Amino acid sequence: MKIFFRVQQRAYEITPESVSWPWLWKSLEEAKQGEIDRALEYIVDDELIEEIEAIEDLDERWETALEKAGLETGIKNGVSCFEDPEKLVDYFESRGGVDDEIAYVLIFKGRFVEVGEDGEDIAKFVEEVERVDWSDFKANIDMYIEKYVG
Protein backbone atom coordinates (compact mmCIF):
# COMPACT_ATOMS: atom_id res chain seq x y z
CA MET A 1 0.00 0.00 0.00
CA LYS A 2 1.11 3.55 -0.76
CA ILE A 3 0.43 7.01 0.63
CA PHE A 4 -1.63 9.34 -1.56
CA PHE A 5 -2.66 13.00 -1.29
CA ARG A 6 -6.07 14.28 -2.36
CA VAL A 7 -8.01 17.51 -2.11
CA GLN A 8 -11.28 16.43 -0.55
CA GLN A 9 -14.48 18.44 -0.35
CA ARG A 10 -15.73 18.79 3.22
CA ALA A 11 -19.28 18.05 2.01
CA TYR A 12 -18.74 14.30 1.75
CA GLU A 13 -16.53 11.49 2.99
CA ILE A 14 -14.37 9.13 0.96
CA THR A 15 -14.89 5.39 1.46
CA PRO A 16 -13.32 2.29 -0.12
CA GLU A 17 -16.32 2.27 -2.50
CA SER A 18 -15.70 5.83 -3.72
CA VAL A 19 -15.20 6.51 -7.40
CA SER A 20 -14.13 9.58 -9.38
CA TRP A 21 -15.84 11.30 -12.27
CA PRO A 22 -15.02 14.38 -14.36
CA TRP A 23 -15.49 17.71 -12.54
CA LEU A 24 -18.14 18.70 -15.03
CA TRP A 25 -20.68 16.83 -12.89
CA LYS A 26 -21.53 17.28 -9.21
CA SER A 27 -22.57 13.71 -8.37
CA LEU A 28 -22.11 10.16 -9.55
CA GLU A 29 -25.73 10.08 -10.72
CA GLU A 30 -25.23 13.29 -12.69
CA ALA A 31 -22.04 11.85 -14.24
CA LYS A 32 -23.84 8.68 -15.32
CA GLN A 33 -26.71 10.68 -16.83
CA GLY A 34 -24.19 12.88 -18.64
CA GLU A 35 -22.53 9.80 -20.08
CA ILE A 36 -25.92 8.43 -21.13
CA ASP A 37 -26.70 11.69 -22.93
CA ARG A 38 -23.30 11.61 -24.67
CA ALA A 39 -23.76 7.95 -25.67
CA LEU A 40 -27.19 8.62 -27.15
CA GLU A 41 -25.60 11.17 -29.49
CA TYR A 42 -23.58 8.32 -31.05
CA ILE A 43 -26.55 6.01 -31.60
CA VAL A 44 -28.41 6.51 -34.91
CA ASP A 45 -31.17 3.92 -34.41
CA ASP A 46 -34.21 5.78 -33.02
CA GLU A 47 -35.81 2.56 -31.75
CA LEU A 48 -32.67 1.69 -29.79
CA ILE A 49 -32.57 5.20 -28.31
CA GLU A 50 -36.19 4.80 -27.18
CA GLU A 51 -35.42 1.38 -25.65
CA ILE A 52 -32.48 2.82 -23.71
CA GLU A 53 -34.46 5.85 -22.54
CA ALA A 54 -37.24 3.52 -21.32
CA ILE A 55 -34.90 1.67 -18.93
CA GLU A 56 -35.86 2.92 -15.47
CA ASP A 57 -32.79 1.79 -13.51
CA LEU A 58 -30.04 4.41 -13.92
CA ASP A 59 -27.16 1.92 -13.68
CA GLU A 60 -28.72 -0.41 -16.25
CA ARG A 61 -29.55 2.50 -18.58
CA TRP A 62 -25.98 3.84 -18.21
CA GLU A 63 -24.31 0.48 -18.89
CA THR A 64 -26.59 -0.24 -21.87
CA ALA A 65 -26.09 3.20 -23.43
CA LEU A 66 -22.30 2.99 -23.19
CA GLU A 67 -22.25 -0.56 -24.52
CA LYS A 68 -24.53 0.19 -27.50
CA ALA A 69 -22.58 3.35 -28.35
CA GLY A 70 -19.24 1.56 -28.03
CA LEU A 71 -17.98 4.10 -25.49
CA GLU A 72 -15.96 3.73 -22.31
CA THR A 73 -16.85 5.45 -19.08
CA GLY A 74 -14.94 8.39 -17.64
CA ILE A 75 -15.97 7.24 -14.17
CA LYS A 76 -12.94 5.73 -12.47
CA ASN A 77 -12.88 2.90 -9.92
CA GLY A 78 -10.98 4.87 -7.31
CA VAL A 79 -10.36 8.50 -6.37
CA SER A 80 -8.29 11.17 -8.08
CA CYS A 81 -5.17 11.93 -6.09
CA PHE A 82 -1.39 12.26 -6.31
CA GLU A 83 1.35 10.12 -4.86
CA ASP A 84 3.64 13.16 -5.16
CA PRO A 85 2.41 15.97 -2.85
CA GLU A 86 4.18 18.63 -4.94
CA LYS A 87 2.18 17.57 -7.99
CA LEU A 88 -1.02 17.97 -5.95
CA VAL A 89 -0.03 21.54 -5.05
CA ASP A 90 1.00 22.36 -8.63
CA TYR A 91 -2.23 20.88 -10.02
CA PHE A 92 -4.52 22.88 -7.75
CA GLU A 93 -2.50 26.10 -7.74
CA SER A 94 -2.67 26.11 -11.56
CA ARG A 95 -6.46 26.02 -11.14
CA GLY A 96 -6.70 28.83 -8.60
CA GLY A 97 -5.92 27.01 -5.35
CA VAL A 98 -8.26 25.56 -2.74
CA ASP A 99 -10.56 27.29 -0.26
CA ASP A 100 -9.97 25.88 3.25
CA GLU A 101 -13.68 26.40 3.99
CA ILE A 102 -14.69 24.03 1.17
CA ALA A 103 -11.94 21.41 1.07
CA TYR A 104 -8.87 19.99 2.79
CA VAL A 105 -5.99 17.68 1.92
CA LEU A 106 -6.76 14.07 2.70
CA ILE A 107 -3.67 11.92 3.19
CA PHE A 108 -4.57 8.27 2.85
CA LYS A 109 -3.32 4.75 2.33
CA GLY A 110 -4.44 3.20 -0.91
CA ARG A 111 -3.72 1.07 -3.94
CA PHE A 112 -2.80 2.58 -7.30
CA VAL A 113 -5.39 1.83 -10.01
CA GLU A 114 -4.43 3.88 -13.08
CA VAL A 115 -3.45 7.30 -14.38
CA GLY A 116 -6.40 9.64 -14.86
CA GLU A 117 -7.28 11.89 -17.78
CA ASP A 118 -5.44 14.89 -16.26
CA GLY A 119 -2.31 12.87 -15.45
CA GLU A 120 -3.36 12.43 -11.83
CA ASP A 121 -3.19 9.12 -10.03
CA ILE A 122 -6.38 7.15 -9.47
CA ALA A 123 -6.15 5.08 -6.29
CA LYS A 124 -8.48 2.88 -4.29
CA PHE A 125 -8.93 4.47 -0.86
CA VAL A 126 -8.17 2.06 1.98
CA GLU A 127 -7.53 4.07 5.14
CA GLU A 128 -7.36 7.71 6.21
CA VAL A 129 -4.01 8.83 7.63
CA GLU A 130 -4.45 12.56 8.20
CA ARG A 131 -6.53 15.62 7.26
CA VAL A 132 -4.77 18.93 6.71
CA ASP A 133 -6.05 22.37 5.75
CA TRP A 134 -4.85 23.30 2.26
CA SER A 135 -3.12 26.47 3.47
CA ASP A 136 -1.15 24.50 6.10
CA PHE A 137 -0.29 21.75 3.63
CA LYS A 138 0.96 24.21 1.03
CA ALA A 139 2.96 26.26 3.57
CA ASN A 140 4.59 23.14 5.05
CA ILE A 141 4.94 20.98 1.95
CA ASP A 142 8.55 20.07 2.73
CA MET A 143 7.53 18.68 6.13
CA TYR A 144 4.78 16.54 4.54
CA ILE A 145 7.19 15.28 1.89
CA GLU A 146 9.70 14.30 4.56
CA LYS A 147 7.01 12.73 6.76
CA TYR A 148 5.23 10.69 4.09
CA VAL A 149 7.46 10.43 1.02
CA GLY A 150 10.89 10.29 2.56
PDB file of C-alpha atoms in Angstrom:
ATOM      1  CA  MET A   1       0.000   0.000   0.000  1.00  0.00           C
ATOM      2  CA  LYS A   2       1.108   3.554  -0.761  1.00  0.00           C
ATOM      3  CA  ILE A   3       0.431   7.010   0.626  1.00  0.00           C
ATOM      4  CA  PHE A   4      -1.634   9.344  -1.562  1.00  0.00           C
ATOM      5  CA  PHE A   5      -2.661  12.996  -1.287  1.00  0.00           C
ATOM      6  CA  ARG A   6      -6.067  14.278  -2.359  1.00  0.00           C
ATOM      7  CA  VAL A   7      -8.012  17.509  -2.112  1.00  0.00           C
ATOM      8  CA  GLN A   8     -11.281  16.432  -0.551  1.00  0.00           C
ATOM      9  CA  GLN A   9     -14.480  18.443  -0.348  1.00  0.00           C
ATOM     10  CA  ARG A  10     -15.733  18.790   3.217  1.00  0.00           C
ATOM     11  CA  ALA A  11     -19.278  18.050   2.007  1.00  0.00           C
ATOM     12  CA  TYR A  12     -18.742  14.300   1.754  1.00  0.00           C
ATOM     13  CA  GLU A  13     -16.532  11.489   2.993  1.00  0.00           C
ATOM     14  CA  ILE A  14     -14.372   9.133   0.963  1.00  0.00           C
ATOM     15  CA  THR A  15     -14.888   5.393   1.463  1.00  0.00           C
ATOM     16  CA  PRO A  16     -13.324   2.294  -0.124  1.00  0.00           C
ATOM     17  CA  GLU A  17     -16.325   2.268  -2.503  1.00  0.00           C
ATOM     18  CA  SER A  18     -15.698   5.834  -3.716  1.00  0.00           C
ATOM     19  CA  VAL A  19     -15.200   6.513  -7.404  1.00  0.00           C
ATOM     20  CA  SER A  20     -14.130   9.578  -9.384  1.00  0.00           C
ATOM     21  CA  TRP A  21     -15.836  11.302 -12.271  1.00  0.00           C
ATOM     22  CA  PRO A  22     -15.018  14.379 -14.361  1.00  0.00           C
ATOM     23  CA  TRP A  23     -15.485  17.709 -12.536  1.00  0.00           C
ATOM     24  CA  LEU A  24     -18.136  18.700 -15.028  1.00  0.00           C
ATOM     25  CA  TRP A  25     -20.675  16.833 -12.887  1.00  0.00           C
ATOM     26  CA  LYS A  26     -21.533  17.284  -9.207  1.00  0.00           C
ATOM     27  CA  SER A  27     -22.566  13.715  -8.366  1.00  0.00           C
ATOM     28  CA  LEU A  28     -22.114  10.160  -9.549  1.00  0.00           C
ATOM     29  CA  GLU A  29     -25.732  10.082 -10.718  1.00  0.00           C
ATOM     30  CA  GLU A  30     -25.230  13.287 -12.688  1.00  0.00           C
ATOM     31  CA  ALA A  31     -22.037  11.849 -14.242  1.00  0.00           C
ATOM     32  CA  LYS A  32     -23.844   8.684 -15.318  1.00  0.00           C
ATOM     33  CA  GLN A  33     -26.712  10.677 -16.829  1.00  0.00           C
ATOM     34  CA  GLY A  34     -24.191  12.885 -18.638  1.00  0.00           C
ATOM     35  CA  GLU A  35     -22.525   9.799 -20.082  1.00  0.00           C
ATOM     36  CA  ILE A  36     -25.917   8.428 -21.130  1.00  0.00           C
ATOM     37  CA  ASP A  37     -26.699  11.690 -22.934  1.00  0.00           C
ATOM     38  CA  ARG A  38     -23.296  11.607 -24.671  1.00  0.00           C
ATOM     39  CA  ALA A  39     -23.756   7.950 -25.670  1.00  0.00           C
ATOM     40  CA  LEU A  40     -27.186   8.618 -27.153  1.00  0.00           C
ATOM     41  CA  GLU A  41     -25.600  11.172 -29.490  1.00  0.00           C
ATOM     42  CA  TYR A  42     -23.581   8.316 -31.047  1.00  0.00           C
ATOM     43  CA  ILE A  43     -26.551   6.009 -31.602  1.00  0.00           C
ATOM     44  CA  VAL A  44     -28.411   6.508 -34.912  1.00  0.00           C
ATOM     45  CA  ASP A  45     -31.171   3.916 -34.407  1.00  0.00           C
ATOM     46  CA  ASP A  46     -34.209   5.782 -33.018  1.00  0.00           C
ATOM     47  CA  GLU A  47     -35.809   2.561 -31.748  1.00  0.00           C
ATOM     48  CA  LEU A  48     -32.667   1.693 -29.790  1.00  0.00           C
ATOM     49  CA  ILE A  49     -32.574   5.198 -28.312  1.00  0.00           C
ATOM     50  CA  GLU A  50     -36.192   4.799 -27.176  1.00  0.00           C
ATOM     51  CA  GLU A  51     -35.417   1.380 -25.654  1.00  0.00           C
ATOM     52  CA  ILE A  52     -32.479   2.819 -23.709  1.00  0.00           C
ATOM     53  CA  GLU A  53     -34.464   5.847 -22.536  1.00  0.00           C
ATOM     54  CA  ALA A  54     -37.238   3.516 -21.318  1.00  0.00           C
ATOM     55  CA  ILE A  55     -34.896   1.673 -18.933  1.00  0.00           C
ATOM     56  CA  GLU A  56     -35.859   2.920 -15.472  1.00  0.00           C
ATOM     57  CA  ASP A  57     -32.786   1.792 -13.507  1.00  0.00           C
ATOM     58  CA  LEU A  58     -30.037   4.413 -13.923  1.00  0.00           C
ATOM     59  CA  ASP A  59     -27.163   1.915 -13.678  1.00  0.00           C
ATOM     60  CA  GLU A  60     -28.716  -0.412 -16.252  1.00  0.00           C
ATOM     61  CA  ARG A  61     -29.547   2.504 -18.579  1.00  0.00           C
ATOM     62  CA  TRP A  62     -25.981   3.843 -18.211  1.00  0.00           C
ATOM     63  CA  GLU A  63     -24.313   0.478 -18.887  1.00  0.00           C
ATOM     64  CA  THR A  64     -26.586  -0.242 -21.867  1.00  0.00           C
ATOM     65  CA  ALA A  65     -26.095   3.197 -23.425  1.00  0.00           C
ATOM     66  CA  LEU A  66     -22.303   2.993 -23.195  1.00  0.00           C
ATOM     67  CA  GLU A  67     -22.249  -0.563 -24.521  1.00  0.00           C
ATOM     68  CA  LYS A  68     -24.528   0.191 -27.497  1.00  0.00           C
ATOM     69  CA  ALA A  69     -22.582   3.350 -28.347  1.00  0.00           C
ATOM     70  CA  GLY A  70     -19.243   1.562 -28.027  1.00  0.00           C
ATOM     71  CA  LEU A  71     -17.983   4.103 -25.488  1.00  0.00           C
ATOM     72  CA  GLU A  72     -15.959   3.730 -22.309  1.00  0.00           C
ATOM     73  CA  THR A  73     -16.854   5.447 -19.084  1.00  0.00           C
ATOM     74  CA  GLY A  74     -14.943   8.387 -17.639  1.00  0.00           C
ATOM     75  CA  ILE A  75     -15.972   7.237 -14.166  1.00  0.00           C
ATOM     76  CA  LYS A  76     -12.945   5.726 -12.467  1.00  0.00           C
ATOM     77  CA  ASN A  77     -12.883   2.902  -9.924  1.00  0.00           C
ATOM     78  CA  GLY A  78     -10.978   4.868  -7.314  1.00  0.00           C
ATOM     79  CA  VAL A  79     -10.359   8.496  -6.372  1.00  0.00           C
ATOM     80  CA  SER A  80      -8.293  11.170  -8.077  1.00  0.00           C
ATOM     81  CA  CYS A  81      -5.166  11.931  -6.089  1.00  0.00           C
ATOM     82  CA  PHE A  82      -1.393  12.260  -6.310  1.00  0.00           C
ATOM     83  CA  GLU A  83       1.353  10.123  -4.859  1.00  0.00           C
ATOM     84  CA  ASP A  84       3.637  13.165  -5.157  1.00  0.00           C
ATOM     85  CA  PRO A  85       2.408  15.968  -2.855  1.00  0.00           C
ATOM     86  CA  GLU A  86       4.182  18.628  -4.935  1.00  0.00           C
ATOM     87  CA  LYS A  87       2.181  17.570  -7.990  1.00  0.00           C
ATOM     88  CA  LEU A  88      -1.019  17.972  -5.953  1.00  0.00           C
ATOM     89  CA  VAL A  89      -0.031  21.535  -5.046  1.00  0.00           C
ATOM     90  CA  ASP A  90       1.002  22.358  -8.629  1.00  0.00           C
ATOM     91  CA  TYR A  91      -2.226  20.884 -10.022  1.00  0.00           C
ATOM     92  CA  PHE A  92      -4.521  22.878  -7.751  1.00  0.00           C
ATOM     93  CA  GLU A  93      -2.496  26.095  -7.740  1.00  0.00           C
ATOM     94  CA  SER A  94      -2.668  26.110 -11.559  1.00  0.00           C
ATOM     95  CA  ARG A  95      -6.463  26.015 -11.135  1.00  0.00           C
ATOM     96  CA  GLY A  96      -6.699  28.833  -8.605  1.00  0.00           C
ATOM     97  CA  GLY A  97      -5.925  27.011  -5.351  1.00  0.00           C
ATOM     98  CA  VAL A  98      -8.258  25.560  -2.737  1.00  0.00           C
ATOM     99  CA  ASP A  99     -10.565  27.294  -0.263  1.00  0.00           C
ATOM    100  CA  ASP A 100      -9.968  25.880   3.254  1.00  0.00           C
ATOM    101  CA  GLU A 101     -13.676  26.396   3.993  1.00  0.00           C
ATOM    102  CA  ILE A 102     -14.685  24.034   1.169  1.00  0.00           C
ATOM    103  CA  ALA A 103     -11.942  21.406   1.075  1.00  0.00           C
ATOM    104  CA  TYR A 104      -8.874  19.988   2.792  1.00  0.00           C
ATOM    105  CA  VAL A 105      -5.992  17.684   1.923  1.00  0.00           C
ATOM    106  CA  LEU A 106      -6.755  14.066   2.698  1.00  0.00           C
ATOM    107  CA  ILE A 107      -3.666  11.923   3.191  1.00  0.00           C
ATOM    108  CA  PHE A 108      -4.569   8.265   2.854  1.00  0.00           C
ATOM    109  CA  LYS A 109      -3.319   4.752   2.331  1.00  0.00           C
ATOM    110  CA  GLY A 110      -4.438   3.203  -0.910  1.00  0.00           C
ATOM    111  CA  ARG A 111      -3.716   1.075  -3.939  1.00  0.00           C
ATOM    112  CA  PHE A 112      -2.800   2.580  -7.303  1.00  0.00           C
ATOM    113  CA  VAL A 113      -5.393   1.827 -10.011  1.00  0.00           C
ATOM    114  CA  GLU A 114      -4.431   3.878 -13.078  1.00  0.00           C
ATOM    115  CA  VAL A 115      -3.445   7.299 -14.377  1.00  0.00           C
ATOM    116  CA  GLY A 116      -6.404   9.642 -14.856  1.00  0.00           C
ATOM    117  CA  GLU A 117      -7.277  11.889 -17.777  1.00  0.00           C
ATOM    118  CA  ASP A 118      -5.444  14.887 -16.265  1.00  0.00           C
ATOM    119  CA  GLY A 119      -2.315  12.870 -15.448  1.00  0.00           C
ATOM    120  CA  GLU A 120      -3.359  12.433 -11.828  1.00  0.00           C
ATOM    121  CA  ASP A 121      -3.186   9.118 -10.029  1.00  0.00           C
ATOM    122  CA  ILE A 122      -6.377   7.148  -9.466  1.00  0.00           C
ATOM    123  CA  ALA A 123      -6.147   5.077  -6.292  1.00  0.00           C
ATOM    124  CA  LYS A 124      -8.476   2.883  -4.290  1.00  0.00           C
ATOM    125  CA  PHE A 125      -8.928   4.469  -0.862  1.00  0.00           C
ATOM    126  CA  VAL A 126      -8.171   2.057   1.979  1.00  0.00           C
ATOM    127  CA  GLU A 127      -7.535   4.067   5.144  1.00  0.00           C
ATOM    128  CA  GLU A 128      -7.360   7.709   6.213  1.00  0.00           C
ATOM    129  CA  VAL A 129      -4.013   8.835   7.625  1.00  0.00           C
ATOM    130  CA  GLU A 130      -4.454  12.561   8.195  1.00  0.00           C
ATOM    131  CA  ARG A 131      -6.530  15.619   7.258  1.00  0.00           C
ATOM    132  CA  VAL A 132      -4.770  18.926   6.714  1.00  0.00           C
ATOM    133  CA  ASP A 133      -6.050  22.370   5.754  1.00  0.00           C
ATOM    134  CA  TRP A 134      -4.851  23.303   2.257  1.00  0.00           C
ATOM    135  CA  SER A 135      -3.119  26.469   3.468  1.00  0.00           C
ATOM    136  CA  ASP A 136      -1.152  24.502   6.095  1.00  0.00           C
ATOM    137  CA  PHE A 137      -0.287  21.745   3.633  1.00  0.00           C
ATOM    138  CA  LYS A 138       0.961  24.207   1.031  1.00  0.00           C
ATOM    139  CA  ALA A 139       2.957  26.256   3.572  1.00  0.00           C
ATOM    140  CA  ASN A 140       4.587  23.138   5.049  1.00  0.00           C
ATOM    141  CA  ILE A 141       4.938  20.983   1.948  1.00  0.00           C
ATOM    142  CA  ASP A 142       8.552  20.066   2.735  1.00  0.00           C
ATOM    143  CA  MET A 143       7.534  18.684   6.127  1.00  0.00           C
ATOM    144  CA  TYR A 144       4.782  16.543   4.537  1.00  0.00           C
ATOM    145  CA  ILE A 145       7.193  15.282   1.892  1.00  0.00           C
ATOM    146  CA  GLU A 146       9.703  14.299   4.564  1.00  0.00           C
ATOM    147  CA  LYS A 147       7.006  12.733   6.765  1.00  0.00           C
ATOM    148  CA  TYR A 148       5.233  10.691   4.085  1.00  0.00           C
ATOM    149  CA  VAL A 149       7.462  10.429   1.020  1.00  0.00           C
ATOM    150  CA  GLY A 150      10.894  10.287   2.564  1.00  0.00           C
TER     151      GLY A 150
END
